[in-house]
Amino acid sequence: MTTEPHSFPRRHARTQRFSLGAPRSFTVAPDGSRVVFLRSGSGTDRANSLWVLDTEEGTERVAADPRALLGGASEDLSPEERARRERSREGGAGIVGYATDTAVELASFALSGRLFAAELRAGTARELPAPGPVIDPRPSPDGRHVAYVAQGALRVVGAEGEDDRALAEPESENVSYGLAEFIAAEEMGRSRGFWWAPESDRLLMARVDDTPVGRWWIADPAHPEREPQRVPYPAAGTGNAEVRLFVIGLDGPRTEVAWDRARYPYLAHVHWSAAGAPLLLVQARDQRSQLILAVDPDTGATRMVHADEDRTWLDLFPGVPCWSPSGQLVRIADEGGARVLAVGERPLTGAQLHVRAVLDVSAHDVLVSASAGAEAAGDAETGQVHVYRVNELGVERVSQEPGVHGAVRAGDVTVLVSATLNRPGSRVQVLRDGKPTRTVPSYAEDPGMSPRVTLTEGGARRVPCAVLMPRDYDGDTPLPVLMDPYGGPHGQRVVAAHNAHLTSQWFADQGFAVVVADGRGTPGRSPAWEKAIHQDFTLSLDDQVDALEDLAKRYPLDLSRVAIRGWSFGGWLAGLAVLRRPDVFRAGIAGAPVTDWSLYDTHYTERYLGTPAEHPESYAKSSLVTAEGLSSPAGPHRPLMIVHGLADDNVVVAHALRLSSALLAAGRPHEVLPLSGVTHITPQEQVAENLLLLQVDFLKRSLGVTTA
C-alpha cells in the first residue's frame, strides 16, 4: 500500500514524527557562556551534529559533524549500541549522545563505534585511537581523561589519545563492566554503568553478570539463513542479572562497595558530586522498600542516609536522590497523599504540586518539573507540565504559557523547552536570570496541520481526556469513535502539546471522533491515582469505558461504532477491550501487545502484579491468553488486528503468536500483521507509513465507515 509522497503518513514517517531537526540534549556551561546541544540539519535528516551556542553573542557553530568525521562513510553500529538505542527508543543517527567535563569545554561521543572528542570552545573535533566498538564515552570532570566501554571492558584514555588501557576486563562472556543491565536501562531510567569521581582520580563501576538470566532466542523468519539472536531476558518471576559496584582507580586497584544485595538487589540510581559522598539508591525486588546509601570510596563501606517503605510500590524519579551544594539530601517522596520535593527531612512542596523530576539543584533553590496536584487539577490544567523554582521561601513557576515544559540549568542560565497546543514542535529559549535572551532555532518540519483538540475530563473519576474532531466537521451528526490510548504507567498521552496529537488528528480526519483517555495508572495526578492499578491492570479498561460514556453526553459520539487502537501497554489495552467488553468496542488494533504478563520483564511487571508464583490470580486476570482472559459476557466476537515487530526484544513476538493461537482455538476473528525486521519502535519509513494506512482501512471495514 502506498500513498503520495507528501501525505501526512509519509511525512510523519520521514520526519520521525516531526522530531528530526529539533534541538535536543542540552548542556549549559557553569559560567553560562555556552549551551551545547544536538540537532540534525533538516526536518528529514536523521544525522545529529554537535552544536555550541555562544549565549553572549547569540552565534551558533558546529563542534562535530558526523559526516565530516566519518568521511562520508555510513555508520556501522555494534549489536551492543543497537541495544542501547532500543532501550532509549533512539531512532536518530549521527551523534545521538555525548558527555562533557565539568567546565563544558571537552565533549566525547561515539560514532560508528569509534571514539571522538570535541573542543567546545574551539569548535573542533578529533578521533581518539581506541579499541572498539566504543560505547558511552565520558570525560573526567577535569577533562584530562575519557572513560568508555569496549567489548564489556571499562577503559580509559588520555584526552589527547595517549595511554589507552583497560581498568576492568570481563572474566567471561556473561560479564560486563561499565554498562547498565537490561532492566536498569529499560525500566529504571539508568542507562549508564560508570560514574567519575569529582576529583577525576577514580570511578564507580558496575559489574553485571547475567548468568542467572534466562536465554531467549529472537529469530528473523524473513531471513531463515540468519542465525537467531540469543538474548538474556529476565521474565517476571525469573532470575535477574547480578549487579555489583566497585570503586576503581585510574591505576587499576578496585574496592567493592558493600550493601545487602540479597535484600536490595536493584541498583537504581548513582550520584557522585563534589557536595558529598557517592549516593546509591538500592531497591528490594518487590520495590516496596529502598535505601539511600552513602559510600566511603576508600573502603567501600556504606551508611544509610534514608530509608523508604510503601505498601504498594516505590517509584523512581529522574534527578534524585542527590546532594544539594550544602550537603542536604534532595529526594522526591510520596507523603500525605501527594508527591513532594524534600530537601533534608523537610518537604518543600505540598498537595498543590505533583513533582515529577528534579532538573537542577543550586545553593538557592531546586528546579523541578511538576504538574498540578490532585486538588488543583481540572480542565484548565489538564495535560500541563511546568518548571518551578522551589526553596524554603516558596514556589515560583518558571514556565508561563500553558503547555508542557522542561529545562536544563547551570548558574544563571536556563534552557527552557516549551511545547504548547497552538504551536507546532517545541520552542527553545535561553533564559538568563529568568529573562529570555536567545532562542535556539529548530529545523523541524511544520506538520502543516493543527489538531482540533479539546482537553477535558470524563467520568466520575475525572479521567483526563483529549477529544479530537475532524478538521472539516461542523455538524451534529454522531461520528464513529476511535479510542486512542496508551493508558498505562509512565505513558501520559493527554498533554497540552501540539505535536502529541498529530496522529490522533489524522485518524479523526478520516471520519472519526478520536478520544484519548489517561485513566488510573497513568502519571501526572497523584500517587493514589498511579497506584490504583496495583495487582489489577484491568482497571485501566474500566476508566476508558467510563470516560467514553460520559463524553458521549457532551459530544456527538456514535456509541454503536466504537473502536480502539494502541501500542505496547496500549496494545494490551486494545486487546482487552475487544475481548472483555464487546458490548462497547466493535473492533481493536493491538500493536506489540503484552498478552501474557509472565513473559514481560521483572522490574516492571513485579512492581504492579507481584511475581507469578505469589500472585497467579493477578496475572490470570490481566492476561489475554488464559481462559479468563478470553472470557467475556455473551455477545458477538469483535474483529481484532494484531501488529507486532518480529525483531522486538522488549515485548517479544511470542506475545502476539500466543494470542493468535488462543483466538484461533476459541474461534475468534482476528488478523495478524507481522513486521519483519521491526523492533518495539517502527523507524522504517515505509513500514511506519503503511502501518497507519492499513489501520485506517481495518477500522473502516470493521465499523462500516464509508470513505467520502
XYZ file of C-alpha atoms in Angstrom:
708
model
C 0.000 0.000 0.000
C 1.434 3.383 -0.996
C 0.350 6.993 -0.988
C 1.510 10.363 -2.317
C 5.000 11.413 -1.131
C 3.603 14.470 0.648
C 0.766 12.783 2.532
C 0.710 13.009 6.308
C 1.601 9.324 6.851
C 4.656 9.647 4.614
C 5.801 12.945 6.143
C 5.103 11.661 9.662
C 7.324 8.653 8.993
C 10.050 10.511 7.104
C 10.416 13.164 9.812
C 10.205 10.653 12.695
C 7.034 12.264 13.984
C 8.304 15.728 13.033
C 11.110 15.437 15.572
C 14.092 15.497 13.194
C 15.825 18.860 13.049
C 14.681 19.891 16.529
C 17.454 20.795 19.008
C 17.787 18.444 21.991
C 20.139 17.085 24.693
C 21.209 20.432 26.135
C 24.177 21.111 28.419
C 24.881 24.552 29.906
C 28.408 25.622 30.845
C 28.771 26.580 34.535
C 29.633 30.162 33.612
C 26.625 30.356 31.290
C 28.733 31.256 28.275
C 27.898 28.182 26.192
C 24.960 25.917 25.519
C 25.814 22.607 23.866
C 23.164 20.573 22.073
C 22.394 18.077 19.304
C 20.498 18.900 16.122
C 20.255 17.449 12.636
C 20.449 19.604 9.536
C 16.818 19.457 8.455
C 13.432 18.007 9.248
C 14.246 14.865 7.262
C 17.901 14.496 8.278
C 18.473 11.725 10.846
C 22.145 12.504 11.492
C 22.660 14.753 14.508
C 25.619 17.111 14.767
C 27.035 18.565 17.980
C 26.398 22.313 18.228
C 27.581 25.116 20.515
C 25.625 28.326 21.143
C 27.541 31.373 22.400
C 24.984 32.880 24.763
C 26.598 36.339 24.769
C 26.905 36.776 21.022
C 23.955 34.585 20.072
C 26.014 32.750 17.446
C 25.981 29.001 16.777
C 28.707 26.777 15.403
C 29.050 23.091 14.655
C 31.520 21.428 17.009
C 31.260 17.986 15.399
C 29.683 16.956 12.089
C 29.287 13.159 11.796
C 29.504 13.190 8.002
C 32.819 15.027 8.059
C 34.215 12.843 10.826
C 33.302 9.638 9.007
C 34.418 10.938 5.631
C 31.008 10.226 4.139
C 31.057 6.570 5.179
C 27.858 5.030 6.514
C 27.525 4.254 10.191
C 28.355 0.794 11.482
C 26.655 0.075 14.799
C 27.557 -2.803 17.086
C 24.810 -5.040 18.494
C 25.503 -3.517 21.945
C 24.980 0.009 20.626
C 21.810 -1.009 18.798
C 20.514 -2.487 22.036
C 21.322 0.730 23.936
C 19.412 2.761 21.371
C 16.465 0.396 21.530
C 16.322 0.784 25.315
C 16.247 4.584 24.963
C 13.895 4.473 21.927
C 16.517 6.357 19.943
C 15.668 6.480 16.251
C 18.197 9.103 15.211
C 21.649 8.717 13.711
C 24.972 10.502 13.804
C 25.796 11.787 17.272
C 22.904 10.577 19.418
C 24.516 11.204 22.812
C 27.515 12.925 24.324
C 29.046 13.763 27.698
C 31.187 16.692 28.850
C 33.686 17.610 31.527
C 32.619 19.879 34.397
C 33.654 23.071 32.626
C 31.799 22.002 29.448
C 34.960 22.537 27.425
C 35.509 18.937 26.293
C 32.829 16.623 24.908
C 33.192 12.970 23.992
C 30.935 10.764 21.909
C 30.888 7.516 19.989
C 30.297 7.497 16.256
C 30.131 4.267 14.272
C 31.805 2.516 17.202
C 34.757 4.931 17.180
C 35.788 7.387 19.897
C 35.753 11.142 19.286
C 36.400 14.223 21.380
C 35.366 17.820 20.656
C 36.935 21.025 21.967
C 33.818 23.068 22.596
C 35.471 26.494 22.815
C 37.370 25.995 19.583
C 34.633 24.054 17.813
C 36.968 21.315 16.627
C 36.666 17.537 16.865
C 39.157 14.695 16.579
C 39.214 10.933 16.775
C 40.980 9.272 19.696
C 42.597 5.891 18.999
C 40.669 3.262 20.912
C 39.718 -0.379 20.511
C 36.083 -0.661 19.573
C 33.264 -0.751 19.311
C 33.172 2.188 21.749
C 30.116 2.657 23.980
C 29.167 5.567 26.276
C 32.419 7.604 26.431
C 32.539 10.168 29.256
C 35.269 12.729 30.020
C 36.640 13.015 33.531
C 35.433 16.144 35.361
C 38.834 17.811 34.838
C 38.806 16.986 31.121
C 42.108 15.097 31.187
C 40.771 11.582 30.509
C 37.903 9.824 28.750
C 36.429 6.588 30.105
C 34.433 4.299 27.847
C 33.288 0.705 27.403
C 34.500 -1.616 24.645
C 33.669 -5.328 24.423
C 32.449 -5.389 28.013
C 35.623 -3.793 29.413
C 35.812 -0.397 31.105
C 38.708 1.512 29.576
C 40.300 4.941 29.977
C 42.363 7.037 27.583
C 44.049 10.432 27.857
C 42.133 13.329 26.323
C 44.879 13.643 23.693
C 44.643 9.945 22.855
C 47.550 8.742 24.979
C 47.875 5.780 27.372
C 44.714 3.860 26.497
C 44.229 0.966 28.911
C 41.638 -1.360 30.395
C 40.644 -0.739 34.007
C 38.479 -3.861 34.223
C 38.008 -6.674 31.743
C 35.182 -9.240 31.751
C 36.007 -12.635 33.230
C 33.501 -14.431 30.985
C 31.130 -13.783 28.100
C 28.300 -13.192 30.574
C 30.110 -10.397 32.452
C 30.438 -6.733 31.508
C 31.866 -3.677 33.231
C 30.532 -0.136 32.969
C 27.205 -0.923 31.286
C 23.633 -0.896 32.555
C 21.832 -4.216 32.569
C 18.620 -4.662 30.546
C 16.102 -3.780 33.255
C 18.105 -0.798 34.516
C 18.076 0.728 31.037
C 14.560 -0.382 30.113
C 12.708 0.221 33.385
C 14.810 2.113 35.961
C 15.909 5.048 33.841
C 19.573 4.178 34.486
C 21.295 3.992 31.119
C 24.884 4.058 32.333
C 27.196 1.844 34.354
C 30.108 4.049 35.472
C 30.496 7.397 37.216
C 33.569 9.624 37.594
C 34.720 10.895 40.978
C 34.566 14.714 41.147
C 38.360 14.700 41.661
C 38.803 12.702 38.414
C 41.095 10.167 40.113
C 38.735 7.160 40.207
C 35.341 5.877 39.149
C 32.371 3.933 40.421
C 31.892 0.969 38.130
C 29.055 -1.526 37.822
C 29.877 -5.173 37.177
C 26.989 -7.053 35.559
C 26.855 -10.837 35.426
C 23.774 -12.025 33.550
C 24.471 -15.726 34.083
C 21.300 -16.077 36.246
C 19.123 -14.620 33.478
C 17.213 -16.981 31.203
C 18.098 -17.018 27.500
C 15.616 -16.342 24.747
C 16.041 -16.572 21.002
C 14.909 -13.860 18.608
C 14.844 -15.079 15.007
C 14.180 -13.339 11.717
C 11.761 -15.626 9.842
C 12.101 -13.468 6.721
C 15.766 -14.470 6.567
C 15.996 -18.145 7.501
C 19.698 -18.165 6.592
C 20.486 -15.907 9.574
C 21.195 -17.352 12.986
C 18.767 -16.419 15.757
C 19.947 -13.840 18.251
C 20.452 -15.219 21.767
C 19.463 -12.623 24.377
C 19.234 -12.708 28.171
C 15.680 -11.773 29.155
C 14.649 -11.513 32.829
C 10.993 -12.525 32.622
C 8.738 -11.924 35.631
C 9.479 -14.301 38.464
C 12.810 -15.465 36.996
C 16.450 -14.609 37.687
C 17.910 -11.136 37.338
C 21.442 -10.164 36.445
C 23.797 -9.951 39.409
C 24.945 -6.332 39.780
C 27.917 -5.364 41.928
C 29.611 -1.996 42.296
C 33.299 -1.150 42.648
C 35.417 1.914 43.196
C 38.324 1.668 40.779
C 41.357 3.920 40.495
C 42.995 5.009 37.255
C 45.947 2.789 38.119
C 43.724 -0.267 38.478
C 43.096 -1.080 42.174
C 39.466 -1.726 42.975
C 37.361 -1.812 46.126
C 33.921 -3.404 46.198
C 31.038 -1.348 47.541
C 29.203 -3.300 50.219
C 25.458 -3.331 50.805
C 22.875 -6.007 51.445
C 22.487 -7.097 47.838
C 20.402 -10.109 48.835
C 17.759 -7.810 50.325
C 18.264 -4.895 47.910
C 19.396 -6.362 44.571
C 18.369 -3.438 42.362
C 20.930 -0.654 41.857
C 18.513 2.000 40.689
C 20.477 5.267 40.863
C 24.009 6.544 41.465
C 25.040 10.130 42.225
C 28.581 11.392 42.782
C 29.254 15.113 43.111
C 31.586 17.431 44.988
C 28.823 18.076 47.526
C 29.269 14.782 49.374
C 29.993 11.084 49.335
C 28.682 8.947 46.472
C 24.979 8.163 46.847
C 23.273 4.922 45.864
C 19.579 4.157 45.643
C 19.024 0.423 46.061
C 15.655 -1.312 45.955
C 14.227 -4.567 47.216
C 12.979 -6.867 44.486
C 9.344 -6.217 45.421
C 10.085 -2.442 45.227
C 8.268 -1.795 48.485
C 11.409 -0.793 50.334
C 14.556 1.042 49.325
C 17.641 2.602 50.870
C 19.642 5.697 50.033
C 23.231 4.859 50.936
C 26.358 6.998 51.205
C 29.571 5.274 50.103
C 33.009 5.628 51.621
C 35.056 5.433 48.398
C 38.213 4.470 50.294
C 36.772 1.387 51.985
C 33.581 0.610 50.029
C 31.554 0.718 53.244
C 28.075 2.238 53.086
C 25.914 4.002 55.623
C 22.180 4.550 55.401
C 21.141 8.128 54.712
C 17.424 7.492 54.261
C 15.007 4.561 54.046
C 11.607 4.390 52.340
C 8.787 1.885 52.518
C 5.456 1.722 50.713
C 2.760 -0.955 50.883
C 2.234 -0.883 47.082
C 5.478 0.220 45.412
C 8.129 2.948 45.387
C 8.595 4.900 42.178
C 11.890 6.110 40.752
C 12.336 9.720 39.678
C 14.826 11.438 37.366
C 17.491 13.509 39.088
C 17.216 12.104 42.608
C 18.479 11.276 45.105
C 21.313 13.811 45.108
C 23.107 16.211 47.412
C 22.459 19.926 47.483
C 25.603 22.111 47.393
C 25.279 22.473 51.172
C 25.213 18.704 51.634
C 21.486 18.173 52.238
C 19.729 15.166 50.735
C 17.347 16.035 47.891
C 14.644 13.494 47.060
C 11.093 13.084 45.780
C 8.659 11.205 48.001
C 5.006 10.235 48.335
C 3.921 11.884 51.573
C 0.485 12.924 52.815
C -1.202 11.739 49.645
C 0.974 13.972 47.466
C 4.234 13.679 45.544
C 6.557 16.178 47.170
C 10.077 17.556 46.944
C 12.046 17.109 50.146
C 15.372 18.757 50.997
C 16.911 17.341 54.135
C 13.963 15.923 56.041
C 11.678 18.822 55.194
C 9.099 18.694 52.385
C 9.221 21.959 50.425
C 6.071 21.303 48.382
C 2.629 20.001 49.238
C -0.610 18.983 47.584
C -0.507 21.896 45.132
C 2.182 20.195 43.020
C 2.731 16.682 41.727
C 6.522 16.657 41.405
C 7.887 14.561 38.530
C 11.644 15.201 38.343
C 14.481 17.251 39.764
C 16.145 19.213 36.963
C 18.864 21.123 38.838
C 19.926 21.884 42.404
C 21.694 25.138 43.298
C 22.650 26.810 46.546
C 19.495 28.894 46.343
C 16.759 26.615 45.005
C 15.753 23.379 43.344
C 14.455 23.377 39.784
C 11.719 20.774 39.299
C 9.275 19.513 36.722
C 5.726 19.191 38.094
C 2.063 19.139 37.199
C -0.859 20.413 39.236
C -1.645 18.274 42.265
C -4.890 16.344 42.540
C -6.609 19.122 44.464
C -5.630 21.788 41.943
C -6.187 19.724 38.781
C -9.105 20.466 36.492
C -9.947 21.136 32.856
C -7.807 24.285 32.863
C -4.713 22.342 33.999
C -5.307 19.124 32.047
C -2.177 17.922 30.306
C 0.132 20.678 31.519
C 3.626 20.166 32.934
C 5.571 23.174 34.195
C 9.012 24.088 35.512
C 9.196 25.516 39.029
C 11.836 27.020 41.288
C 11.403 25.728 44.843
C 13.105 26.801 48.060
C 12.210 27.389 51.688
C 10.530 30.680 50.787
C 8.037 29.085 48.441
C 7.352 28.008 44.855
C 7.779 30.081 41.701
C 6.688 28.948 38.238
C 9.367 29.496 35.599
C 7.322 28.455 32.538
C 4.379 30.747 31.939
C 2.380 29.761 28.860
C 0.044 26.749 29.105
C 1.790 23.646 27.823
C 4.441 21.034 28.535
C 7.817 22.368 29.621
C 11.233 21.041 30.567
C 14.508 22.731 31.410
C 18.268 22.383 31.821
C 20.131 24.863 34.019
C 23.603 25.831 35.153
C 24.400 29.007 37.045
C 22.111 31.836 35.993
C 21.345 30.358 32.541
C 18.336 28.121 31.943
C 17.387 26.424 28.679
C 13.577 26.205 28.662
C 11.964 23.785 26.191
C 8.269 24.526 25.707
C 5.523 22.770 23.746
C 2.030 24.254 23.535
C -1.240 23.317 21.857
C -1.241 26.282 19.472
C 2.330 25.991 18.167
C 3.966 23.105 16.257
C 7.004 21.435 17.792
C 8.872 22.914 20.736
C 10.345 26.349 21.318
C 13.750 26.520 22.986
C 14.547 29.699 24.893
C 17.747 30.613 26.702
C 16.928 32.484 29.913
C 19.404 34.486 31.945
C 18.221 35.353 35.434
C 14.786 34.164 34.325
C 14.544 36.517 31.322
C 14.598 35.271 27.703
C 17.755 36.305 25.834
C 18.091 33.835 22.963
C 16.099 31.275 21.017
C 17.673 28.097 19.649
C 16.281 27.577 16.127
C 14.579 24.337 15.177
C 14.858 22.859 11.702
C 11.925 20.508 12.258
C 9.275 20.495 9.566
C 5.928 22.135 10.141
C 3.306 19.335 10.125
C 1.012 21.512 8.039
C -1.929 20.682 10.260
C -3.147 21.718 13.688
C -5.068 19.344 15.935
C -8.665 20.220 16.628
C -8.371 19.053 20.211
C -10.234 19.753 23.420
C -8.626 18.803 26.723
C -11.219 17.895 29.325
C -12.152 15.295 31.936
C -14.599 12.421 31.726
C -16.428 10.110 34.112
C -16.928 10.131 37.851
C -13.192 9.832 38.440
C -12.458 12.872 36.231
C -10.295 10.937 33.805
C -8.094 13.341 31.772
C -9.194 13.213 28.133
C -8.371 14.681 24.748
C -11.229 14.807 22.238
C -10.400 15.360 18.561
C -12.866 16.012 15.765
C -12.264 16.091 12.005
C -10.966 19.497 11.000
C -13.762 19.838 8.433
C -16.505 18.687 10.820
C -19.066 21.383 11.594
C -22.261 19.426 12.104
C -24.050 17.469 14.791
C -24.011 14.094 13.046
C -22.723 11.484 15.512
C -19.323 10.175 14.481
C -17.827 6.716 14.873
C -15.372 6.733 17.763
C -11.731 5.698 17.916
C -10.298 5.355 21.405
C -6.551 6.007 21.065
C -4.949 5.422 24.482
C -1.692 4.268 25.966
C -3.426 4.020 29.316
C -0.608 2.656 31.466
C 2.246 3.613 33.777
C 4.785 6.193 32.584
C 2.743 6.887 29.451
C 0.816 10.151 29.670
C -0.931 10.825 26.350
C -3.255 13.665 27.318
C -0.819 16.554 27.146
C -1.142 20.228 26.249
C 1.256 19.921 23.305
C 0.542 20.333 19.589
C 2.582 17.515 18.033
C 1.486 14.914 20.572
C -1.950 14.831 18.909
C -0.972 14.807 15.227
C -1.574 11.095 14.593
C -4.856 11.185 16.500
C -5.920 14.187 14.407
C -5.055 12.370 11.202
C -7.273 9.474 12.292
C -10.001 11.983 13.150
C -9.745 13.465 9.670
C -10.539 10.021 8.254
C -14.040 10.407 9.714
C -13.703 9.530 13.405
C -14.156 11.266 16.705
C -10.921 10.334 18.476
C -10.773 10.084 22.269
C -7.526 9.770 24.212
C -8.083 8.958 27.891
C -5.465 8.698 30.655
C -7.070 6.515 33.312
C -5.806 5.233 36.615
C -2.198 4.106 36.453
C -1.068 6.899 34.127
C 1.273 9.576 35.519
C 0.604 13.144 36.476
C -2.174 13.343 39.032
C -1.412 11.773 42.429
C 0.330 8.761 43.956
C -3.041 7.167 44.707
C -4.116 7.587 41.076
C -0.966 5.926 39.771
C -1.024 3.101 42.312
C -4.722 2.226 41.942
C -3.835 -0.470 39.385
C -1.823 -2.472 41.925
C -2.351 -6.183 41.088
C -5.134 -5.325 38.633
C -4.290 -3.714 35.296
C -7.885 -4.169 34.108
C -8.978 -1.030 35.970
C -7.440 0.784 33.009
C -10.223 -0.569 30.801
C -12.931 0.472 33.253
C -11.722 4.066 33.043
C -11.718 4.019 29.243
C -15.366 2.924 29.235
C -16.428 5.383 31.947
C -14.762 8.301 30.176
C -16.268 7.327 26.821
C -19.822 7.077 28.166
C -19.541 10.414 29.955
C -18.080 12.223 26.948
C -20.953 10.927 24.795
C -23.245 13.171 26.846
C -21.334 16.233 25.607
C -20.012 15.266 22.185
C -21.651 13.713 19.091
C -20.260 10.216 19.585
C -21.864 7.205 17.922
C -21.569 4.601 20.665
C -22.763 1.863 18.299
C -19.473 2.209 16.383
C -16.518 2.358 18.787
C -13.032 1.008 18.070
C -9.773 1.162 19.984
C -6.099 1.145 18.961
C -2.885 1.147 20.993
C 0.755 0.121 21.121
C 2.616 -1.787 23.848
C 0.561 -1.330 27.042
C -1.975 0.388 24.797
C -1.922 -2.672 22.544
C -2.696 -4.879 25.530
C -5.495 -2.477 26.478
C -6.952 -2.629 22.962
C -6.942 -6.425 23.036
C -8.510 -6.441 26.491
C -11.233 -4.033 25.351
C -12.314 -6.190 22.425
C -12.208 -9.433 24.416
C -13.763 -8.252 27.683
C -16.150 -5.508 26.546
C -17.506 -6.456 23.112
C -20.676 -4.649 24.158
C -18.736 -1.380 23.910
C -15.887 -1.974 21.454
C -16.630 -3.173 17.925
C -13.024 -3.534 16.778
C -9.478 -3.195 18.064
C -5.902 -2.809 16.853
C -3.342 -4.259 19.272
C 0.183 -3.155 18.421
C 3.058 -5.017 20.129
C 0.710 -6.075 22.951
C 1.819 -7.696 26.198
C -0.650 -10.559 26.050
C 0.852 -12.652 28.863
C 2.435 -10.613 31.650
C 4.540 -13.552 32.810
C 6.530 -13.014 29.603
C 7.371 -9.404 30.459
C 10.363 -8.240 32.484
C 10.889 -8.422 36.236
C 11.285 -4.823 37.388
C 8.227 -3.519 35.545
C 5.805 -6.389 35.916
C 6.556 -7.356 39.512
C 6.152 -3.738 40.611
C 2.493 -3.850 39.616
C 1.470 -7.512 39.759
C 3.979 -9.158 42.106
C 5.539 -12.423 40.938
C 3.572 -15.064 39.007
C 4.183 -17.614 41.776
C 2.904 -15.345 44.568
C 0.016 -13.717 42.676
C -1.146 -16.051 39.904
C -4.638 -14.582 40.101
C -3.342 -11.103 39.174
C -1.551 -12.481 36.125
C -4.579 -14.517 35.061
C -6.928 -11.563 35.374
C -4.660 -9.290 33.331
C -3.771 -11.904 30.711
C -5.269 -12.037 27.232
C -4.388 -15.677 26.594
C -5.788 -17.519 29.607
C -9.317 -18.871 29.751
C -10.207 -15.937 31.994
C -8.539 -13.559 29.572
C -10.606 -14.817 26.649
C -13.866 -14.903 28.565
C -16.396 -12.146 28.038
C -20.108 -11.534 28.522
C -22.403 -13.036 25.951
C -22.170 -11.131 22.720
C -20.596 -11.152 19.285
C -16.899 -11.716 18.765
C -15.284 -8.497 17.564
C -12.515 -8.252 14.945
C -9.004 -7.653 16.232
C -5.876 -6.728 14.289
C -2.629 -7.793 15.990
C 0.524 -5.980 14.845
C 3.984 -6.990 16.028
C 7.611 -6.454 15.056
C 9.435 -9.755 14.663
C 12.701 -8.236 15.970
C 11.152 -6.840 19.162
C 13.354 -7.745 22.145
C 11.231 -5.863 24.698
C 7.746 -7.247 24.019
C 8.760 -10.324 22.055
C 6.606 -11.592 19.191
C 5.678 -14.657 21.262
C 3.033 -12.415 22.863
C 1.246 -11.908 19.545
C 1.644 -15.524 18.446
C 0.238 -16.903 21.701
C -2.729 -14.570 21.481
C -3.371 -15.544 17.867
C -3.227 -19.236 18.771
C -5.638 -18.727 21.661
C -8.034 -16.733 19.484
C -7.894 -19.338 16.731
C -8.626 -22.115 19.208
C -11.580 -20.116 20.547
C -12.920 -19.383 17.078
C -12.497 -15.632 17.408
C -11.924 -13.449 14.310
C -8.593 -11.691 14.104
C -5.860 -10.584 11.734
C -2.103 -10.758 12.329
C 0.258 -8.268 10.717
C 3.907 -9.311 11.252
C 6.516 -6.589 10.720
C 9.755 -8.135 9.502
C 12.908 -6.569 10.959
C 10.938 -4.179 13.163
C 11.662 -3.773 16.873
C 9.412 -2.213 19.534
C 9.633 1.062 17.618
C 8.997 1.366 13.877
C 11.717 3.639 12.464
C 11.500 2.257 8.934
C 9.796 4.946 6.859
C 7.740 2.768 4.534
C 6.665 0.438 7.334
C 5.584 3.317 9.585
C 3.666 4.983 6.763
C 1.800 1.918 5.534
C 1.050 0.817 9.073
C -1.101 3.923 9.543
C -2.890 3.350 6.235
C -3.589 -0.314 6.974
C -5.018 0.583 10.365
C -7.461 3.072 8.851
C -8.544 0.503 6.282
C -9.155 -2.081 9.036
C -11.111 0.379 11.177
C -13.337 1.490 8.332
C -14.031 -2.100 7.300
C -14.791 -3.159 10.850
C -17.049 -0.229 11.723
C -18.750 0.066 8.363
C -17.392 3.548 7.683
C -17.627 4.608 4.049
C -14.848 6.686 2.520
C -16.000 10.041 1.213
